Amino acid sequence: MEDAIVLRDLVVDRGRRRVLHGISCAVPRGVVAGLLGPSGSGKTTLMRAVVGVQVVAGGTATVLGRPAGSADLRRRVGYLTQAPSVYADLTVRENARYFAALHGRGRADADRAVADVGLGAAAGQLVGTLSGGQRSRASLACALVGEPELIVLDEPTVGQDPVLRAELWSRFHELAAAGVTLLVSSHVMDEAARCDRLLLIREGRLIADDTPDAVRAAAGVADLDEAFLRLIRANEASAAVAAGAGGESS
Amino acid sequence: MNPRILAVTTGRILRQLRHDRRTVALLLVVPALLLTLVYYMYADQPAPPGGAPSTFDRIALVMLGFFPFIVMFLVTSIAMLRERTTGTLERLLTTPLAKADLLFGYGIAFGLAGAAQAAVAAAVAYWLFDLETAGGSGLVIMIAALNAVLAVALGLFCSAFARTEFQAVQFMPVVVAPQLLLCGLFVPRDEMAGWLQAISDVLPLSYAVEALQEVGAHAEPTGTMWRDVAVVAGAAVLALVLAAATLRRRSG
Ligand SMILES: Nc1ncnc2c1ncn2[C@@H]1O[C@H](COP(=O)(O)OP(=O)(O)O)[C@@H](O)[C@H]1O
Ligand SMILES: [Mg+2]
């Protein structure tokens, strides 16, 4: 089956700066793919390109076999923005029901999505009165409620307590087992081990695109955090060699 | 555009408004208070000669059109700015919602709110302060509601040029004040200098005010009134089209 996401030499400029420098990768269907990298490395920008809200300067992004941002993808892709984007002056339930209705889903689907993110007890509460972590879960419920084929989640577990985080990750794997593809970003490496595939991005360049085991094997260490460090060093060393080969090394 | 999505979007906007009880109360009560003020301002003025409408009647009729125009412009500018700054707009544009669903949703929701506001103000003016118009009060409320829709359309468009709520509020004097000043309430339009008349001619509120004055003076709706109503509706559609052009699914 075709891949869920295929990026080819994706280049993005934001505010006169190049933020993504020609990213190529493919994410197969039915997996939880982790997009990991430090803050400012371009995770959000890459996700925006995948959902089709980012102006791109070059390359292509193909999503579920269609160019990213195609009109028919809007009912097949769910997007959780990094900052919670829900209506503060509506209750959790009202928010979920609205986004459910936009996707042609009913009230029962909305109520289930709210319960799935652990907000069942706060369903009648105004989003503006929720804690930060609750608010981002309300936002997550609205991204899941349409039962999309591809779910793009920008740092969904930030600020959540460990028990909830574990629950959310097992929910993501349930969805993937049902054939849904998830692209989940995080800047904390301890979430990497929970993913089926890893995309490691640094300063707008992809430095790893593999399974966690393969990443460990390539770096020769069991700890993913340490593995990433080695990959980054190796990457920088080869970049320095390449610059040296160019002649002007100092 | 999709009727179901339009309906749920309209409902969502009204639900947001309903949660803000204080705004709803101010929306409905403030016009009545201002009408009371105007009533007592002119209570001791001598009646104009020759059966012309009393000063209060002349001003109150036009004010019924002003309230929804001013208030809905502000409410819409802020509401749409919030959609932009909190990321809900970007998210909406990744869903099956069409731009027209959102724009018309705002037009219908706040148009209804403006109509409710006009109805309460009209009830106060007609019953408490004996406002007299030759034409029916239903036409007055219809024109006031149309003013609300025009204001919503202008607010949706102007919100694209504001980054903060402070800036959005500043568009009020820019967009609304000239229309109030030049609409013919303070100085009759045909007594203004030519260049002021020319400006007044391209401001949609001038037509709304003329339509209200037609209702005030004639028992039956006149051709001039319908033409004015059409001009205001056309201006609202134009502003909505411009607003749609400011909604970009892709950004830098
Ligand atoms: N709207 C913007 N205008 C200009 N530069 C931006 C904008 N948004 C993000 N950037 C820059 O793009 C780079 C990548 O940002 P982002 O994709 O948000 O990274 P991450 O999500 O990994 O933290 C950063 O250097 C950031 O400063
Ligand atoms: Mg980010």
XYZ file of C-alpha atoms and ligand atoms in Angstrom:
530
model
C 0.000 0.000 0.000
C 1.173 3.534 -0.681
C 2.769 5.451 2.178
C 0.700 7.816 4.304
C 3.178 10.675 4.010
C 5.858 11.153 1.386
C 8.088 14.221 1.482
C 10.504 14.928 -1.370
C 13.167 17.609 -0.938
C 10.789 19.738 1.081
C 12.107 23.272 1.505
C 10.348 25.863 3.658
C 11.294 29.467 4.332
C 9.738 31.398 7.181
C 10.343 35.115 7.590
C 13.382 35.244 5.222
C 15.012 32.258 6.954
C 15.290 28.755 5.583
C 13.632 26.547 8.189
C 13.504 23.193 6.369
C 16.453 22.373 4.097
C 15.178 19.751 1.672
C 13.562 17.027 3.766
C 12.825 13.650 2.186
C 11.131 10.820 4.036
C 8.221 8.409 3.900
C 5.864 7.321 6.666
C 4.039 4.023 6.052
C 0.376 3.627 6.982
C -0.778 2.267 10.313
C 2.202 3.356 12.412
C 2.906 5.849 15.146
C 5.726 7.956 13.729
C 7.589 10.179 16.160
C 8.948 13.509 14.929
C 11.638 14.354 17.437
C 13.958 17.270 17.722
C 14.872 20.170 19.939
C 12.725 23.263 20.148
C 13.080 25.391 17.032
C 14.292 22.516 14.856
C 11.311 22.769 12.491
C 8.867 20.140 13.790
C 5.838 22.406 13.723
C 6.793 23.733 10.302
C 7.086 20.204 8.897
C 3.703 19.280 10.342
C 2.120 22.402 8.903
C 3.465 21.396 5.501
C 1.951 17.924 5.913
C -1.513 19.282 6.742
C -1.167 21.810 3.938
C -1.301 25.120 5.790
C 2.352 26.012 5.212
C 3.573 27.835 2.122
C 6.484 25.749 0.813
C 9.405 27.071 -1.209
C 10.309 23.795 -2.908
C 9.831 20.053 -3.044
C 6.596 18.137 -2.602
C 4.494 16.786 0.221
C 2.160 13.914 -0.652
C -0.403 12.820 1.917
C -2.562 9.689 1.507
C -1.654 9.749 -2.169
C -2.732 13.353 -2.753
C -0.829 16.651 -2.698
C -0.843 18.023 0.875
C -3.623 20.539 1.383
C -5.979 19.045 -1.249
C -9.615 19.773 -0.477
C -10.610 16.103 -0.118
C -7.829 15.580 2.457
C -9.553 17.971 4.843
C -11.970 15.235 5.883
C -9.230 12.584 6.097
C -6.557 14.397 8.121
C -6.788 15.562 11.740
C -4.448 18.251 13.057
C -3.611 19.182 16.624
C -1.815 22.539 16.685
C 0.926 22.998 19.251
C -0.961 25.740 21.099
C -4.430 24.449 22.049
C -6.872 25.785 19.441
C -10.278 25.380 21.018
C -12.904 27.961 21.940
C -12.273 29.173 25.487
C -15.848 30.443 25.795
C -17.419 27.046 25.026
C -17.477 23.946 27.199
C -15.301 20.938 26.370
C -18.377 19.066 25.152
C -19.572 21.960 22.974
C -16.133 22.234 21.370
C -15.988 18.502 20.651
C -19.523 18.472 19.259
C -18.767 21.381 16.961
C -15.626 19.800 15.500
C -17.465 16.463 15.311
C -20.260 18.097 13.326
C -17.758 19.646 10.902
C -16.671 16.083 10.099
C -20.244 14.811 9.888
C -20.048 12.980 13.234
C -22.699 12.961 15.915
C -22.903 13.794 19.586
C -22.069 10.250 20.714
C -18.764 10.404 18.786
C -17.979 13.742 20.408
C -18.720 12.492 23.905
C -16.573 9.410 23.314
C -13.650 11.548 22.105
C -13.915 13.666 25.262
C -13.942 10.556 27.456
C -10.989 9.082 25.512
C -8.739 11.977 26.509
C -9.774 11.665 30.143
C -11.983 14.741 30.255
C -15.298 12.983 30.856
C -15.676 14.587 34.273
C -14.879 18.075 32.934
C -17.057 17.815 29.818
C -19.433 20.520 30.996
C -16.666 22.928 32.001
C -15.766 26.020 29.988
C -12.417 25.480 28.254
C -11.259 28.868 29.546
C -11.407 27.546 33.111
C -9.347 24.383 32.429
C -5.711 23.854 33.386
C -3.126 24.002 30.607
C -2.853 20.234 30.339
C -6.625 19.776 30.308
C -6.978 22.433 27.667
C -4.534 20.708 25.348
C -6.419 17.445 25.874
C -9.647 19.222 24.916
C -7.873 20.316 21.772
C -6.701 16.735 21.203
C -10.265 15.432 21.516
C -11.274 17.819 18.727
C -8.473 16.480 16.501
C -9.458 12.840 17.068
C -13.211 13.262 16.861
C -13.463 13.121 13.068
C -11.817 9.670 13.018
C -9.311 10.759 10.362
C -7.004 8.370 8.477
C -3.966 10.495 9.277
C -3.601 12.302 12.595
C -0.924 14.959 12.963
C -0.303 15.792 16.619
C 2.045 18.622 17.555
C 3.416 17.918 21.059
C 0.197 16.342 22.382
C 1.651 15.076 25.655
C 3.396 18.225 26.901
C 2.303 19.104 30.419
C 0.373 15.870 30.967
C 0.918 13.734 34.045
C 2.779 10.441 33.490
C -0.265 8.198 33.914
C -2.225 10.176 31.364
C 0.720 10.246 29.001
C 0.929 6.484 29.104
C -2.806 6.256 28.452
C -2.617 8.612 25.500
C 0.271 6.672 23.961
C -1.625 3.398 24.276
C -4.614 5.110 22.643
C -2.334 6.182 19.763
C -1.202 2.569 19.317
C -4.790 1.323 19.349
C -5.561 3.743 16.538
C -2.479 2.652 14.592
C -3.454 -1.001 15.033
C -6.786 -0.070 13.436
C -4.920 1.281 10.391
C -4.706 4.975 11.293
C -1.378 6.730 10.754
C -0.136 9.107 13.448
C 2.621 11.662 13.178
C 3.422 12.805 16.699
C 6.014 15.437 17.561
C 7.873 15.736 20.818
C 10.968 17.472 22.081
C 11.487 14.994 24.914
C 13.481 11.968 23.845
C 11.946 9.570 26.357
C 8.853 9.491 24.155
C 10.916 8.221 21.216
C 10.932 4.641 22.483
C 7.135 4.587 22.289
C 7.085 5.169 18.518
C 7.088 2.610 15.710
C 9.227 4.877 13.581
C 11.396 7.865 14.353
C 12.154 10.990 12.387
C 14.895 12.970 14.066
C 15.145 16.539 12.908
C 17.754 19.097 13.828
C 18.087 22.623 12.475
C 15.736 21.823 9.634
C 17.566 18.683 8.501
C 16.556 15.077 8.964
C 19.338 13.142 10.704
C 17.532 9.840 11.263
C 14.515 8.115 9.727
C 14.159 4.579 11.023
C 12.709 2.295 13.693
C 13.905 2.870 17.273
C 15.821 -0.437 17.157
C 17.574 0.487 13.929
C 18.495 3.882 15.350
C 19.986 2.170 18.415
C 21.868 -0.303 16.232
C 23.226 2.422 13.947
C 24.541 4.381 16.917
C 25.730 1.297 18.779
C 24.053 2.181 22.093
C 20.866 0.992 23.804
C 19.830 4.382 25.133
C 17.942 6.441 22.504
C 18.966 9.751 24.029
C 22.624 8.742 23.759
C 22.007 7.308 20.290
C 20.664 10.653 19.077
C 23.646 12.472 20.528
C 26.022 10.190 18.622
C 24.057 10.546 15.396
C 24.163 14.334 15.732
C 27.946 14.264 16.350
C 28.492 11.902 13.420
C 26.330 14.129 11.263
C 28.256 17.248 12.232
C 31.578 15.537 11.681
C 30.604 14.442 8.162
C 29.274 17.929 7.448
C 32.642 19.359 8.540
C 34.469 16.878 6.314
C 32.211 17.843 3.409
C 32.953 21.521 4.059
C 36.672 20.696 4.230
C 36.501 18.810 0.924
C 34.943 21.961 -0.535
C 38.394 23.581 -0.116
C 37.878 26.589 2.138
C 38.368 24.868 5.521
C 39.987 27.054 8.161
C -20.754 25.752 1.125
C -22.614 23.081 3.083
C -25.954 23.851 4.826
C -25.246 21.499 7.736
C -21.811 22.986 8.410
C -23.227 26.500 8.053
C -25.950 25.662 10.594
C -23.582 24.186 13.181
C -21.165 27.084 12.731
C -23.945 29.626 13.245
C -25.062 27.685 16.319
C -21.519 27.579 17.676
C -21.101 31.360 17.361
C -24.454 32.008 19.065
C -23.547 29.535 21.821
C -20.305 31.446 22.468
C -22.305 34.647 22.740
C -24.821 33.011 25.076
C -22.084 31.955 27.489
C -21.141 35.634 27.795
C -24.225 36.772 29.702
C -22.884 40.206 30.500
C -22.281 41.010 26.840
C -25.805 39.862 25.968
C -27.253 42.040 28.715
C -25.249 45.100 27.628
C -26.174 44.450 24.022
C -29.872 44.581 24.815
C -30.004 47.205 27.560
C -27.547 49.910 26.488
C -29.550 51.059 23.415
C -32.624 51.537 25.588
C -30.622 53.631 28.051
C -29.212 55.796 25.276
C -32.663 56.298 23.779
C -33.865 57.395 27.221
C -31.043 59.911 27.340
C -31.936 61.319 23.918
C -35.631 61.413 24.832
C -35.022 63.632 27.852
C -32.449 65.748 25.997
C -35.144 66.846 23.560
C -38.178 66.616 25.869
C -38.418 70.392 26.366
C -37.592 71.418 22.799
C -40.419 73.101 20.911
C -42.069 70.953 18.248
C -40.872 71.764 14.712
C -43.433 73.718 12.630
C -45.715 72.265 9.966
C -46.152 68.669 11.151
C -42.483 67.713 10.578
C -41.350 64.818 12.803
C -40.235 65.846 16.287
C -36.494 66.025 16.858
C -36.647 62.927 19.042
C -38.505 60.961 16.372
C -36.004 62.043 13.726
C -32.977 61.067 15.817
C -34.400 57.941 17.471
C -35.359 56.404 14.125
C -31.818 56.743 12.803
C -30.316 55.596 16.117
C -32.235 52.340 15.827
C -30.113 51.690 12.751
C -26.883 52.881 14.381
C -26.854 50.557 17.389
C -26.528 47.232 15.567
C -24.097 48.783 13.101
C -21.659 50.026 15.741
C -21.986 47.144 18.176
C -21.885 44.286 15.674
C -18.858 45.807 13.949
C -16.963 45.750 17.243
C -18.207 42.334 18.332
C -17.333 40.771 14.983
C -13.899 42.386 14.705
C -12.923 41.046 18.115
C -14.496 37.610 17.610
C -12.750 37.115 14.264
C -9.463 38.435 15.605
C -9.694 35.839 18.363
C -10.252 33.118 15.778
C -7.076 34.266 14.082
C -4.887 34.666 17.160
C -5.949 31.559 19.095
C -5.368 29.263 16.123
C -8.987 28.156 15.793
C -9.180 29.739 12.338
C -6.129 27.837 11.127
C -7.632 24.662 12.521
C -11.054 25.308 10.985
C -9.415 25.750 7.605
C -7.947 22.224 7.861
C -11.481 20.793 8.286
C -14.196 20.336 5.624
C -15.564 23.794 6.538
C -15.697 26.161 3.543
C -14.731 29.814 3.962
C -18.288 30.802 3.071
C -19.636 28.593 5.889
C -17.613 30.596 8.383
C -18.346 34.029 6.925
C -22.057 33.431 6.471
C -22.163 31.774 9.889
C -20.934 35.018 11.412
C -23.287 37.044 9.216
C -26.328 35.021 10.296
C -25.405 34.678 13.978
C -24.542 38.319 14.600
C -27.250 39.457 12.165
C -29.741 37.702 14.459
C -28.115 39.255 17.514
C -28.368 42.676 15.836
C -32.024 42.055 14.986
C -32.756 41.149 18.609
C -30.998 44.281 19.751
C -32.928 46.418 17.274
C -36.224 44.799 18.299
C -35.692 45.613 21.984
C -34.607 49.167 21.192
C -37.554 49.637 18.828
C -39.991 48.343 21.447
C -38.660 50.897 23.917
C -38.759 53.710 21.356
C -42.291 52.976 20.111
C -43.983 52.024 23.387
C -42.144 54.013 26.025
C -41.261 57.136 24.061
C -44.095 57.212 21.508
C -41.857 57.120 18.456
C -44.032 57.734 15.411
C -43.197 56.476 11.936
C -45.530 56.511 8.944
C -44.301 53.044 7.920
C -44.286 49.874 10.011
C -41.852 49.034 12.802
C -41.136 45.689 11.094
C -39.406 47.530 8.244
C -37.362 49.529 10.754
C -36.146 46.330 12.415
C -35.458 44.720 9.036
C -33.248 47.645 7.999
C -31.510 47.626 11.389
C -30.812 43.892 11.036
C -29.402 44.520 7.558
C -27.139 47.145 9.108
C -25.942 44.487 11.536
C -25.089 42.150 8.639
C -23.207 44.959 6.890
C -21.290 45.670 10.091
C -20.430 41.968 10.487
C -19.107 41.846 6.927
C -16.988 44.966 7.480
C -15.752 43.593 10.807
C -14.740 40.266 9.253
C -12.752 42.145 6.626
C -11.131 44.660 8.981
C -10.064 42.008 11.490
C -7.523 40.828 8.925
C -5.608 44.088 9.373
C -5.414 44.007 13.149
C -2.841 42.050 15.120
C -4.196 42.874 18.571
C -7.539 43.663 20.129
C -6.369 47.238 20.735
C -5.819 47.644 17.011
C -9.159 46.040 16.191
C -10.964 48.540 18.403
C -9.195 51.402 16.620
C -10.893 50.447 13.365
C -14.170 51.576 14.894
C -13.444 55.320 14.548
C -11.895 54.700 11.116
C -14.714 52.660 9.595
C -17.779 53.614 11.604
C -17.374 57.260 12.645
C -17.189 58.820 9.146
C -20.305 56.912 8.155
C -22.176 58.195 11.213
C -21.064 61.790 10.607
C -21.849 61.875 6.896
C -25.034 59.784 6.835
C -27.334 62.818 6.855
C -28.436 62.804 10.486
C -26.352 65.774 11.594
C -26.459 67.770 8.355
C -28.901 66.806 5.586
C -26.920 65.250 2.752
C -28.092 67.773 0.125
C -26.873 70.649 2.313
C -23.301 69.324 2.534
C -20.397 70.618 0.442
C -20.132 68.741 -2.860
C -17.053 66.742 -1.895
C -18.605 65.656 1.396
C -21.722 64.576 -0.481
C -19.541 62.578 -2.855
C -17.979 60.752 0.093
C -21.375 60.250 1.683
C -22.615 58.762 -1.602
C -20.132 55.874 -1.412
C -20.703 55.082 2.276
C -23.276 52.320 2.713
C -24.670 53.653 5.986
C -25.967 56.749 4.117
C -28.333 54.444 2.223
C -29.436 52.637 5.368
C -30.281 55.967 6.983
C -32.178 57.137 3.894
C -34.146 53.871 3.928
C -35.080 54.443 7.579
C -36.138 58.017 6.798
C -38.309 56.717 3.976
C -40.043 54.383 6.422
C -40.471 57.343 8.785
C -42.153 59.473 6.110
C -44.202 57.010 4.036
C -46.870 54.543 5.094
C -45.974 52.100 2.302
C -42.427 50.940 1.421
C -41.139 53.201 -1.357
C -39.016 52.403 -4.385
C -36.253 54.556 -2.904
C -36.351 52.449 0.255
C -36.002 49.175 -1.651
C -33.186 50.601 -3.753
C -31.397 51.709 -0.565
C -31.913 48.278 0.983
C -30.437 46.692 -2.129
C -27.409 49.006 -1.971
C -26.739 48.100 1.667
C -27.143 44.383 0.935
C -24.806 44.722 -2.047
C -22.211 46.482 0.110
C -22.465 43.667 2.663
C -21.893 41.033 -0.032
C -18.914 42.980 -1.383
C -17.379 43.216 2.098
C -17.916 39.464 2.583
C -16.129 38.721 -0.686
C -13.231 40.928 0.402
C -13.234 39.180 3.788
C -13.084 35.788 2.064
C -9.988 36.973 0.214
C -8.281 37.602 3.569
C -8.832 33.999 4.708
C -5.812 32.054 3.506
C -5.598 28.326 4.012
C -1.833 28.478 3.576
C 0.446 30.950 5.298
C 4.170 31.485 5.774
N 5.812 32.609 11.797
C 7.141 32.512 11.754
N 7.876 33.457 11.148
C 9.207 33.376 11.094
N 9.919 32.368 11.608
C 9.252 31.391 12.235
C 7.841 31.409 12.340
N 7.462 30.298 13.002
C 8.574 29.631 13.299
N 9.665 30.268 12.839
C 11.051 29.818 12.979
O 11.178 28.578 12.315
C 12.041 27.709 13.022
C 11.346 26.384 13.254
O 10.218 26.614 14.079
P 9.212 25.442 14.476
O 8.845 24.710 13.239
O 8.129 26.064 15.259
O 10.122 24.529 15.397
P 9.719 23.463 16.505
O 8.261 23.145 16.314
O 10.605 22.307 16.240
O 9.992 24.076 17.822
C 12.415 28.424 14.304
O 13.703 28.953 14.129
C 11.413 29.526 14.415
O 11.969 30.643 15.029
Mg 6.743 23.369 17.592
